[in-house]
Coordinates of C-alpha atoms in Angstrom, one line a residue:
X1 CA -29.3 12.2 2.8
X2 CA -27.8 12.6 -0.7
X3 CA -24.7 10.4 -1.3
X4 CA -21.5 12.3 -1.6
X5 CA -19.6 11.4 -4.8
X6 CA -16.4 12.5 -3.1
X7 CA -16.8 10.0 -0.4
X8 CA -15.8 6.5 -1.6
X9 CA -18.0 3.6 -0.8
X10 CA -16.6 2.3 2.5
X11 CA -15.2 -1.2 2.3
X12 CA -16.8 -4.1 4.2
X13 CA -14.9 -4.9 7.4
X14 CA -12.1 -7.1 6.5
X15 CA -11.0 -9.9 8.8
X16 CA -7.3 -9.2 8.6
X17 CA -5.1 -11.2 11.0
X18 CA -3.0 -9.2 13.4
X19 CA 0.0 -11.6 13.6
X20 CA 2.6 -12.0 10.8
X21 CA 2.3 -15.8 10.3
X22 CA -1.5 -15.7 10.2
X23 CA -1.4 -12.9 7.7
X24 CA 1.0 -14.9 5.5
X25 CA -1.4 -17.9 5.8
X26 CA -4.3 -15.7 4.7
X27 CA -2.3 -14.4 1.7
X28 CA -1.6 -18.0 0.6
X29 CA -5.2 -19.2 1.4
X30 CA -6.7 -16.4 -0.8
X31 CA -4.9 -18.0 -3.8
X32 CA -5.8 -21.6 -2.9
X33 CA -6.7 -22.9 -6.3
X34 CA -3.6 -21.4 -8.1
X35 CA -1.3 -22.5 -5.2
X36 CA -2.6 -26.1 -5.3
X37 CA -2.4 -26.3 -9.1
X38 CA 1.1 -24.9 -8.9
X39 CA 2.2 -27.3 -6.2
X40 CA 0.7 -30.2 -8.1
X41 CA 2.4 -29.3 -11.3
X42 CA 5.8 -28.7 -9.7
X43 CA 5.4 -32.0 -7.8
X44 CA 4.9 -33.9 -11.1
X45 CA 7.8 -31.9 -12.7
X46 CA 10.1 -32.5 -9.8
X47 CA 9.4 -36.2 -9.9
X48 CA 10.1 -36.3 -13.6
X49 CA 13.3 -34.4 -13.0
X50 CA 14.6 -36.8 -10.5
X51 CA 13.5 -39.8 -12.5
X52 CA 15.4 -38.6 -15.6
X53 CA 18.8 -39.8 -14.3
X54 CA 17.3 -43.1 -13.3
X55 CA 15.8 -43.6 -16.8
X56 CA 19.2 -42.8 -18.3
X57 CA 20.8 -45.3 -16.0
X58 CA 18.5 -48.0 -17.3
X59 CA 19.4 -47.1 -20.8
X60 CA 23.1 -47.4 -19.9
X61 CA 22.8 -50.7 -18.1
X62 CA 20.2 -52.5 -20.2
X63 CA 21.0 -51.1 -23.7
X64 CA 24.5 -49.8 -23.9
X65 CA 26.4 -52.1 -21.5
X66 CA 24.2 -55.1 -22.3
X67 CA 24.5 -54.4 -26.0
X68 CA 20.8 -55.2 -26.5
X69 CA 18.1 -53.3 -28.4
X70 CA 15.2 -55.3 -26.9
X71 CA 14.4 -52.6 -24.3
X72 CA 15.6 -49.6 -26.3
X73 CA 12.2 -48.5 -27.5
X74 CA 10.4 -48.5 -24.1
X75 CA 13.2 -46.8 -22.3
X76 CA 13.5 -44.3 -25.1
X77 CA 9.8 -43.5 -24.8
X78 CA 10.2 -43.2 -21.0
X79 CA 13.1 -40.9 -21.5
X80 CA 11.1 -38.6 -23.8
X81 CA 8.1 -38.7 -21.5
X82 CA 10.1 -37.7 -18.4
X83 CA 12.0 -35.0 -20.4
X84 CA 8.7 -33.5 -21.6
X85 CA 7.1 -33.7 -18.1
X86 CA 10.0 -32.1 -16.4
X87 CA 9.9 -29.1 -18.7
X88 CA 6.4 -28.5 -20.0
X89 CA 4.7 -29.2 -16.7
X90 CA 7.3 -27.1 -14.9
X91 CA 6.2 -24.1 -17.1
X92 CA 2.6 -24.7 -16.1
X93 CA 3.5 -24.8 -12.4
X94 CA 5.6 -21.7 -12.7
X95 CA 2.7 -19.9 -14.4
X96 CA 0.2 -20.8 -11.7
X97 CA 2.5 -19.7 -8.9
X98 CA 3.4 -16.5 -10.6
X99 CA -0.2 -15.7 -11.1
X100 CA -0.8 -16.4 -7.4
X101 CA 2.0 -14.1 -6.5
X102 CA 0.7 -11.3 -8.7
X103 CA -2.9 -11.6 -7.4
X104 CA -1.7 -11.7 -3.8
X105 CA 0.3 -8.5 -4.3
X106 CA -2.7 -6.8 -5.9
X107 CA -4.8 -8.0 -3.0
X108 CA -2.4 -6.6 -0.4
X109 CA -2.4 -3.2 -2.1
X110 CA -6.2 -3.2 -2.2
X111 CA -6.3 -4.2 1.5
X112 CA -3.9 -1.3 2.3
X113 CA -6.0 1.1 0.3
X114 CA -9.2 0.0 2.0
X115 CA -7.7 0.2 5.4
X116 CA -6.3 3.6 4.7
X117 CA -9.7 4.8 3.6
X118 CA -11.2 3.3 6.8
X119 CA -8.6 4.5 9.3
X120 CA -8.2 7.9 7.6
X121 CA -6.4 10.4 9.8
X122 CA -5.9 7.8 12.5
X123 CA -2.8 6.7 10.5
X124 CA -1.1 10.0 11.1
X125 CA 1.7 9.7 13.7
X126 CA 1.7 5.9 13.3
X127 CA 2.8 5.5 9.7
X128 CA 5.0 7.9 7.9
X129 CA 4.6 8.7 4.1
X130 CA 7.9 6.9 3.5
X131 CA 6.6 3.8 5.4
X132 CA 3.4 3.8 3.3
X133 CA 5.6 3.8 0.1
X134 CA 7.5 0.8 1.4
X135 CA 4.4 -1.0 2.5
X136 CA 2.8 -0.8 -0.9
X137 CA 5.9 -1.7 -2.8
X138 CA 8.7 -3.7 -1.1
X139 CA 6.6 -5.3 1.6
X140 CA 3.7 -6.2 -0.8
X141 CA 6.3 -7.8 -3.1
X142 CA 7.9 -9.9 -0.4
X143 CA 4.6 -11.1 1.1
X144 CA 3.5 -12.1 -2.4
X145 CA 6.8 -13.7 -3.6
X146 CA 7.0 -16.0 -0.7
X147 CA 4.2 -18.1 -2.3
X148 CA 6.3 -18.4 -5.4
X149 CA 9.3 -19.5 -3.3
X150 CA 7.3 -22.0 -1.3
X151 CA 6.3 -23.7 -4.5
X152 CA 10.0 -24.3 -5.4
X153 CA 10.8 -25.3 -1.9
X154 CA 8.0 -27.9 -2.1
X155 CA 9.4 -29.1 -5.4
X156 CA 12.7 -29.6 -3.7
X157 CA 11.2 -31.6 -0.9
X158 CA 9.4 -33.8 -3.4
X159 CA 12.6 -34.4 -5.3
X160 CA 14.4 -35.1 -2.1
X161 CA 11.8 -37.7 -1.1
X162 CA 11.7 -39.4 -4.5
X163 CA 15.5 -39.3 -5.0
X164 CA 16.2 -40.6 -1.5
X165 CA 13.8 -43.6 -2.0
X166 CA 15.4 -44.5 -5.3
X167 CA 19.0 -44.2 -4.0
X168 CA 18.0 -46.1 -0.9
X169 CA 16.6 -48.9 -3.0
X170 CA 19.8 -48.8 -5.1
X171 CA 22.1 -48.9 -2.0
X172 CA 21.2 -47.9 1.5
X173 CA 24.6 -46.1 1.9
X174 CA 23.9 -43.9 -1.1
X175 CA 20.4 -43.0 0.2
X176 CA 21.8 -42.2 3.7
X177 CA 24.6 -40.0 2.4
X178 CA 22.3 -38.1 0.0
X179 CA 19.6 -37.5 2.5
X180 CA 22.0 -36.7 5.4
X181 CA 23.9 -34.3 3.2
X182 CA 20.8 -32.3 2.4
X183 CA 19.8 -32.1 6.0
X184 CA 23.3 -31.1 7.0
X185 CA 23.1 -28.2 4.6
X186 CA 20.0 -27.0 6.3
X187 CA 21.5 -27.5 9.7
X188 CA 24.6 -25.3 8.8
X189 CA 22.6 -22.6 7.1
X190 CA 19.7 -22.4 9.6
X191 CA 21.6 -20.3 12.3
X192 CA 22.7 -17.8 9.6
X193 CA 19.1 -17.4 8.5
X194 CA 18.3 -16.3 12.0
X195 CA 21.0 -13.6 11.9
X196 CA 19.8 -12.6 8.5
X197 CA 16.3 -12.0 9.8
X198 CA 17.6 -9.8 12.7
X199 CA 19.6 -7.7 10.3
X200 CA 16.7 -7.4 7.8
X201 CA 14.4 -6.1 10.5
X202 CA 16.9 -3.3 11.4
X203 CA 17.5 -2.6 7.7
X204 CA 13.8 -2.4 7.0
X205 CA 13.3 0.1 9.8
X206 CA 16.1 2.3 8.4
X207 CA 14.7 2.1 4.9
X208 CA 11.3 3.4 6.2
X209 CA 12.9 6.3 8.0
X210 CA 15.0 7.4 5.0
X211 CA 12.2 7.0 2.6
X212 CA 10.0 9.1 4.8
X213 CA 12.6 11.9 4.8
X214 CA 12.8 11.7 1.0
X215 CA 9.0 11.9 0.7
X216 CA 8.9 14.9 3.0
X217 CA 11.5 16.8 1.1
X218 CA 9.9 16.2 -2.3
X219 CA 6.9 18.1 -1.1
X220 CA 8.8 20.8 0.8
X221 CA 12.0 21.4 -1.1
X222 CA 10.9 24.8 -2.3
X223 CA 10.0 25.9 1.3
X224 CA 13.4 24.5 2.6
X225 CA 15.2 26.6 0.1
X226 CA 13.2 29.6 1.0
X227 CA 14.1 29.5 4.7
X228 CA 17.7 28.3 4.2
X229 CA 17.0 24.8 5.5
X230 CA 18.3 22.8 2.5
X231 CA 21.8 22.4 4.0
X232 CA 20.5 21.2 7.3
X233 CA 18.2 18.7 5.6
X234 CA 21.1 17.5 3.5
X235 CA 23.2 16.9 6.6
X236 CA 20.5 15.0 8.3
X237 CA 19.8 12.9 5.2
X238 CA 23.5 12.0 4.9
X239 CA 23.5 10.9 8.5
X240 CA 20.4 8.7 8.0
X241 CA 22.0 7.3 4.7
X242 CA 25.1 6.3 6.7
X243 CA 23.0 4.5 9.2
X244 CA 21.2 2.7 6.4
X245 CA 24.5 1.8 4.8
X246 CA 25.7 0.2 8.1
X247 CA 22.4 -1.7 8.4
X248 CA 22.9 -2.8 4.7
X249 CA 26.4 -4.1 5.5
X250 CA 24.9 -6.2 8.3
X251 CA 22.3 -7.7 5.9
X252 CA 25.0 -8.2 3.2
X253 CA 27.4 -10.0 5.6
X254 CA 24.8 -12.6 6.7
X255 CA 23.4 -12.9 3.2
X256 CA 26.9 -13.4 1.7
X257 CA 27.5 -16.4 4.0
X258 CA 24.1 -17.8 3.1
X259 CA 24.7 -17.4 -0.6
X260 CA 28.3 -18.8 -0.3
X261 CA 27.2 -21.9 1.6
X262 CA 24.2 -22.2 -0.8
X263 CA 26.7 -22.5 -3.7
X264 CA 29.5 -24.5 -2.0
X265 CA 27.8 -27.1 0.2
X266 CA 25.8 -28.7 -2.7
X267 CA 29.1 -29.1 -4.6
X268 CA 30.6 -30.8 -1.6
X269 CA 27.6 -33.1 -1.3
X270 CA 28.0 -34.1 -5.0
X271 CA 31.7 -34.8 -4.4
X272 CA 30.9 -37.0 -1.4
X273 CA 28.1 -39.0 -3.1
X274 CA 30.3 -39.4 -6.3
X275 CA 33.2 -40.8 -4.1
X276 CA 30.9 -43.2 -2.2
X277 CA 29.2 -44.3 -5.5
X278 CA 32.5 -44.8 -7.2
X279 CA 33.7 -47.0 -4.3
X280 CA 30.5 -49.0 -4.5
X281 CA 30.8 -49.4 -8.3
X282 CA 34.4 -50.7 -7.9
X283 CA 33.2 -53.2 -5.3
X284 CA 30.4 -54.1 -7.9
X285 CA 27.8 -53.2 -5.3
X286 CA 26.1 -51.0 -7.9
X287 CA 26.2 -50.9 -11.7
X288 CA 27.8 -48.2 -13.9
X289 CA 24.3 -46.9 -14.7
X290 CA 23.3 -46.7 -11.1
X291 CA 26.5 -44.7 -10.4
X292 CA 25.5 -42.4 -13.2
X293 CA 22.0 -42.1 -11.7
X294 CA 23.4 -41.4 -8.2
X295 CA 25.6 -38.6 -9.6
X296 CA 22.7 -37.1 -11.6
X297 CA 20.2 -37.3 -8.7
X298 CA 22.6 -35.9 -6.2
X299 CA 23.4 -33.0 -8.5
X300 CA 19.7 -32.2 -8.8
X301 CA 19.1 -32.7 -5.1
X302 CA 22.0 -30.4 -4.3
X303 CA 20.7 -27.8 -6.7
X304 CA 17.3 -27.8 -5.1
X305 CA 18.8 -27.8 -1.7
X306 CA 19.7 -24.3 -2.7
X307 CA 16.1 -23.7 -3.5
X308 CA 15.1 -24.9 0.0
X309 CA 17.5 -22.3 1.4
X310 CA 16.1 -19.7 -1.0
X311 CA 12.6 -20.6 0.3
X312 CA 13.7 -20.1 3.9
X313 CA 15.2 -16.7 3.0
X314 CA 12.0 -15.7 1.2
X315 CA 9.8 -16.8 4.2
X316 CA 12.0 -14.8 6.6
X317 CA 11.8 -11.7 4.4
X318 CA 8.0 -12.2 4.1
X319 CA 7.7 -12.6 7.8
X320 CA 9.6 -9.3 8.4
X321 CA 7.4 -7.5 5.9
X322 CA 4.1 -9.0 7.2
X323 CA 5.1 -7.8 10.6
X324 CA 5.1 -4.2 9.2
X325 CA 1.9 -4.8 7.3
X326 CA 0.0 -6.2 10.3
X327 CA 1.3 -3.2 12.4
X328 CA -0.3 -0.9 9.9
X329 CA -3.6 -2.9 9.9
X330 CA -3.8 -2.5 13.6
X331 CA -4.1 1.3 13.3
X332 CA -7.7 2.5 13.6
X333 CA -9.6 5.7 12.9
X334 CA -9.2 8.5 15.4
X335 CA -12.9 9.2 15.2
X336 CA -15.2 6.8 17.1
X337 CA -17.9 5.4 14.9
X338 CA -20.4 4.1 17.4
X339 CA -23.4 6.0 16.2
X340 CA -26.6 4.3 15.1
X341 CA -28.8 7.0 13.8
X342 CA -28.7 8.1 10.1
X343 CA -31.1 11.0 9.7
X344 CA -30.6 14.5 11.1
X345 CA -31.5 18.0 10.0
X346 CA -31.6 21.5 11.3
X347 CA -28.9 23.7 12.8
X348 CA -25.3 22.5 13.0
X349 CA -24.1 23.7 16.4
X350 CA -20.6 23.6 17.9
X351 CA -21.0 23.8 21.6
X352 CA -17.3 24.5 22.3
X353 CA -17.2 27.7 20.2
X354 CA -20.9 28.5 20.2
X355 CA -20.9 28.5 16.4
X356 CA -24.3 27.8 14.8
X357 CA -24.7 27.1 11.1
X358 CA -28.3 27.7 10.1
X359 CA -29.8 25.5 7.3
X360 CA -30.4 27.0 3.9
X361 CA -28.2 30.1 4.6
X362 CA -24.7 31.3 3.8
X363 CA -22.8 31.8 7.0
X364 CA -19.5 33.5 7.1
X365 CA -17.2 33.0 10.1
X366 CA -14.9 35.9 10.8
X367 CA -11.9 35.4 13.2
X368 CA -8.7 37.3 13.7
X369 CA -7.1 33.8 14.0
X370 CA -8.0 31.3 11.4
X371 CA -7.2 28.1 13.3
X372 CA -9.9 28.3 16.0
X373 CA -12.5 28.9 13.3
X374 CA -11.1 26.0 11.2
X375 CA -11.2 23.7 14.2
X376 CA -14.9 24.6 14.8
X377 CA -15.7 23.6 11.2
X378 CA -13.8 20.3 11.7
X379 CA -15.9 19.6 14.8
X380 CA -19.1 20.3 12.9
X381 CA -17.9 18.0 10.1
X382 CA -17.0 15.4 12.8
X383 CA -13.3 15.3 11.9
X384 CA -12.8 15.7 15.6
X385 CA -14.8 14.1 18.5
X386 CA -16.8 16.8 20.2
X387 CA -20.2 17.8 21.7
X388 CA -21.3 19.2 18.3
X389 CA -25.0 18.7 17.4
X390 CA -27.0 18.6 14.2
X391 CA -30.6 19.6 14.8
X392 CA -30.2 18.8 18.5
X393 CA -28.9 15.4 17.8
X394 CA -25.2 14.8 19.0
X395 CA -23.0 14.0 16.0
X396 CA -21.6 11.2 18.0
X397 CA -25.0 9.5 17.9
X398 CA -25.0 9.5 14.1
X399 CA -23.3 7.0 11.9
X400 CA -20.0 8.5 10.7
X401 CA -20.9 7.7 7.0
X402 CA -24.2 9.6 7.4
X403 CA -22.3 12.7 8.6
X404 CA -19.8 12.4 5.7
X405 CA -22.6 12.1 3.2
X406 CA -24.4 15.1 4.6
X407 CA -21.5 17.4 5.5
X408 CA -18.6 18.2 3.2
X409 CA -15.5 20.0 4.6
X410 CA -13.3 21.8 2.1
X411 CA -9.8 22.5 3.2
X412 CA -6.4 22.1 1.5
X413 CA -7.5 18.7 0.1
X414 CA -5.2 16.6 -2.1
X415 CA -5.4 16.5 -5.8
X416 CA -4.6 13.1 -7.2
X417 CA -3.1 12.3 -10.6
X418 CA -6.1 11.8 -12.8
X419 CA -8.1 13.6 -15.5
X420 CA -10.1 16.8 -14.8
X421 CA -13.3 14.9 -15.3
X422 CA -12.3 12.1 -12.9
X423 CA -11.3 14.8 -10.3
X424 CA -14.8 16.3 -10.4
X425 CA -16.6 12.9 -10.6
X426 CA -19.8 14.2 -12.1
X427 CA -21.4 14.3 -15.5
X428 CA -19.8 16.7 -18.0
X429 CA -22.6 19.3 -17.8
X430 CA -22.5 19.4 -14.0
X431 CA -18.6 19.5 -14.1
X432 CA -18.6 22.5 -16.4
X433 CA -21.2 24.2 -14.2
X434 CA -19.0 23.7 -11.1
X435 CA -15.9 24.9 -13.0
X436 CA -17.8 28.1 -13.9
X437 CA -19.1 28.8 -10.4
X438 CA -15.5 28.3 -9.0
X439 CA -14.1 30.6 -11.8
X440 CA -11.8 27.7 -12.8
X441 CA -12.3 28.1 -16.6
X442 CA -8.6 28.8 -16.9
X443 CA -7.9 25.4 -15.3
X444 CA -10.1 23.8 -18.0
X445 CA -8.4 25.7 -20.8
X446 CA -4.9 25.1 -19.5
X447 CA -5.6 21.4 -19.6
X448 CA -6.6 21.5 -23.3
X449 CA -10.2 22.7 -22.9
X450 CA -11.3 19.1 -22.3
X451 CA -12.3 17.2 -19.2
X452 CA -9.8 14.5 -20.3
X453 CA -6.9 16.8 -19.5
X454 CA -4.6 15.3 -16.9
X455 CA -4.1 16.8 -13.5
X456 CA -0.7 15.7 -12.2
X457 CA -0.1 14.3 -8.7
X458 CA -0.7 17.1 -6.2
X459 CA -1.9 19.4 -9.0
X460 CA 1.8 20.4 -9.7
X461 CA 0.9 21.4 -13.2
X462 CA -1.4 24.1 -11.9
X463 CA -0.7 27.3 -10.0
X464 CA -1.6 27.7 -6.3
X465 CA -4.7 29.7 -7.2
X466 CA -5.8 27.2 -9.9
X467 CA -5.4 24.3 -7.4
X468 CA -7.5 26.2 -4.9
X469 CA -10.3 26.9 -7.4
X470 CA -10.2 23.3 -8.7
X471 CA -10.7 22.1 -5.1
X472 CA -13.6 24.4 -4.7
X473 CA -15.1 23.2 -8.1
X474 CA -14.7 19.6 -6.9
X475 CA -16.6 20.5 -3.6
X476 CA -19.3 22.3 -5.5
X477 CA -19.7 19.4 -7.9
X478 CA -20.4 17.1 -5.0
X479 CA -23.5 19.2 -4.2
X480 CA -23.5 18.2 -0.6
X481 CA -26.4 19.1 1.7
X482 CA -24.0 21.2 3.9
X483 CA -20.7 22.7 2.6
X484 CA -18.1 23.9 5.1
X485 CA -15.2 25.7 3.6
X486 CA -12.0 27.1 5.2
X487 CA -10.5 30.1 3.3
X488 CA -11.6 28.8 -0.1
X489 CA -10.4 32.0 -2.0
X490 CA -7.3 33.0 -0.1
X491 CA -5.0 32.5 -3.1
X492 CA -7.0 34.5 -5.7
X493 CA -7.2 38.1 -6.6
X494 CA -10.0 40.4 -5.4
X495 CA -11.8 40.5 -8.7
X496 CA -11.9 36.7 -9.0
X497 CA -12.8 36.3 -5.3
X498 CA -15.8 38.7 -5.8
X499 CA -17.0 36.6 -8.8
X500 CA -16.6 33.4 -6.8
X501 CA -18.5 34.7 -3.8
X502 CA -21.3 35.9 -6.0
X503 CA -21.6 32.7 -8.0
X504 CA -21.3 30.4 -5.0
X505 CA -24.0 32.4 -3.1
X506 CA -26.3 32.1 -6.1
X507 CA -25.5 28.4 -6.9
X508 CA -26.1 27.3 -3.3
X509 CA -29.1 29.5 -2.5
X510 CA -31.3 27.5 -0.2
X511 CA -28.4 25.1 0.7
X512 CA -26.4 25.2 3.9
X513 CA -23.0 26.8 3.4
X514 CA -20.4 28.1 5.9
X515 CA -17.2 29.8 4.9
X516 CA -14.3 30.9 7.2
X517 CA -13.0 34.2 5.9
X518 CA -12.7 37.8 6.8
X519 CA -13.0 39.0 3.2
X520 CA -15.6 41.8 2.8
X521 CA -16.4 40.3 -0.6
X522 CA -17.9 37.2 1.1
X523 CA -19.3 39.2 4.0
X524 CA -21.3 41.4 1.7
X525 CA -23.2 38.3 0.4
X526 CA -23.5 36.5 3.8
X527 CA -27.0 35.8 5.2
X528 CA -25.4 35.4 8.7
X529 CA -22.0 36.5 10.0
X530 CA -20.5 34.8 13.1
X531 CA -17.7 36.9 14.7
X532 CA -15.3 34.7 16.7
X533 CA -12.9 36.0 19.3
X534 CA -10.4 33.7 21.1
X535 CA -12.2 30.7 19.7
X536 CA -15.7 31.7 20.9
X537 CA -18.5 33.3 18.9
X538 CA -18.7 36.9 20.2
X539 CA -21.6 38.1 18.1
X540 CA -23.8 37.1 15.1
X541 CA -25.7 39.2 12.7
X542 CA -25.4 40.7 9.2
X543 CA -22.2 42.3 8.1
X544 CA -23.8 45.8 8.3
X545 CA -25.0 45.1 11.9
X546 CA -21.6 43.9 13.1
X547 CA -19.8 46.7 11.4
X548 CA -21.2 49.1 14.0
X549 CA -18.6 47.5 16.4
X550 CA -15.2 49.2 16.0
X551 CA -13.1 46.0 16.6
X552 CA -15.1 44.1 14.0
X553 CA -14.9 47.0 11.6
X554 CA -11.1 47.2 12.1
X555 CA -10.7 43.5 11.5
X556 CA -12.6 43.4 8.2
X557 CA -11.3 46.7 7.0
X558 CA -7.7 45.4 7.4
X559 CA -8.7 42.5 5.2
X560 CA -10.3 45.0 2.7
X561 CA -7.2 47.1 2.5
X562 CA -5.0 44.2 1.5

C-alpha cells in the first residue's frame, strides 16, 4: 500500500503514567541532567549566600573590633569569593532550571499532540475544545514550572541546613529558634495550602467549561446570529462567568492568606531571632559579629522560607494540572486496533448497507438522505467499527494504519494555519496538478499565486466554495489507493462542478473512487451508481439504467433542477 502523506507517522506508544504524581516524576526525570545541574548550582549558591553573613561577622570581630589587619586580606578574599559564588553560580542554576522547565513544557505539548493523533475521535465527548486549550497552555505551564520552583525550594532547604548548623555552633539557642521558626511557618501555612488546592480544582474545572463555551462561539457566532441565539448564548456565558468569578474568589481568599503569612511570618521570625541574639550579646554569650551573622542568616532563611511556601504552592498547582493531563492521557481511540494483517485488495463492501465499491471504478452513491450514505463510507474507511470487508477480508482484521494508508475519506476536514504548499504536502508540480483538477486555481491566485501563500486557521481567509475545493485538492494530492468523498462539490456552482467531475474522473481513471452525491453532473461520469433507500442499497447500475425507475429519476431530476 502506498503511504498516505495526509496521515502523519504514528508515534511510538508512550509509557505515560496514569497518576498525577507519577506523571510529575516523569516530567522531572525527562530533564534529569538539567535538573541535577540546576540543583547543584543552587546548592553552591545557597551555601555561599548563607556563608556571606558569617564571613562578614568574622571581618567585624577579627578586623574591625580587634583593630587588626592581620586577617584582613584572607577574609576579604573569602568575602569576594562568597559574593561571586552567590551571584554568578546562582545565574547558572537559574538558567539550567529554566531550560528544564521550557523543555518539559515542549515535551508535554508534544505528548498531548501525539496522544491526540493516536486517540483521534475517541477524545470527543471526553475533552472539550476549551479543555484542550487549557491543557496545552495553563496546565502545560504549571507542570513545567514546578521543576523551577522545586529548585528554589531545594536551595531554601540547603540554606536552612547550613544556616542552622552555623547558628547552632554559635549558640544552641540561636540555632533552635531559627530552625523552629522556619518549621513553624510551614506548620501554619500547610493547612491553608490544602484549602488552596481544593479551590484550585474547582476553579480549574470552571475555567475549562467557560473556555469551551468561548471556543464554541468563535466557530459558530455567525450561525448564532442567523438563528437569533446570540442573546441566549450571552446569558449562559454571563452565568458561567459568574460561577467562575465565585470560584476565583475562593482561590483568592486562600491564596491571600498564604501570601500574607508568607510575607509576615518571616518578619516575625527575624524579630524573634534578633531579640534573642541581642540578649545573648548583652550577656556576652556571643560577639557583635555573631549577632550580625545571626541577623543576616535569619533574614536569608526567612526570605527562603517564603520560597519553600512558593514551592509548595507550585507543587499543588502542578498536581491539579497533572490530574487533568493524566485524565486526558487515559482517553483512547474509539476504533479498536487489534488487526494483524496489512495487505488487502478487491471490493470494499459494507454489509450493513449493502454498498460495494469496486476497484478501479468511479462509484457514485445516490441517497435522498445524505447521512446514511456518509455513515456507509465512514464504515468502509473504518472510522466506525462494523462488519465491512475489503476483498473478503474484514476490516477489523487489518491494522488500522494499513486501512488509513489505503483508504482516504474526504469530509468537511479541517484546514490548519499553514502555507498552501504545506496544506497539500506534495511537490510543487503535483500540488499544481491537484489544484487544477479540483478547479482551485482561484485559491492559488487569491493567495498571491504562490504555494507560499498562507491559509489561515480553519481557512477563514477563503470562501466556503474555496475551502471545499482546497480540501478536495488536498485529498487528490494524497493520491490514495481508494478515495471516498462525501458531497465534495456541494458548495460550488454547476459549471465548476461539471469541470471538477470531469477532471476527477480523468485524473483517477483506473483508481478506486466513491462519491456521495445526487448531482447528475457526477452521475453522468460514474462507472457504477449505487442507489440507497432508507440506508440500504436498493439498486446498482449505470445512471441511464437506473433512470428507468421513476423514483430514482425524480430524485436526480430534483437535484438537476436546483
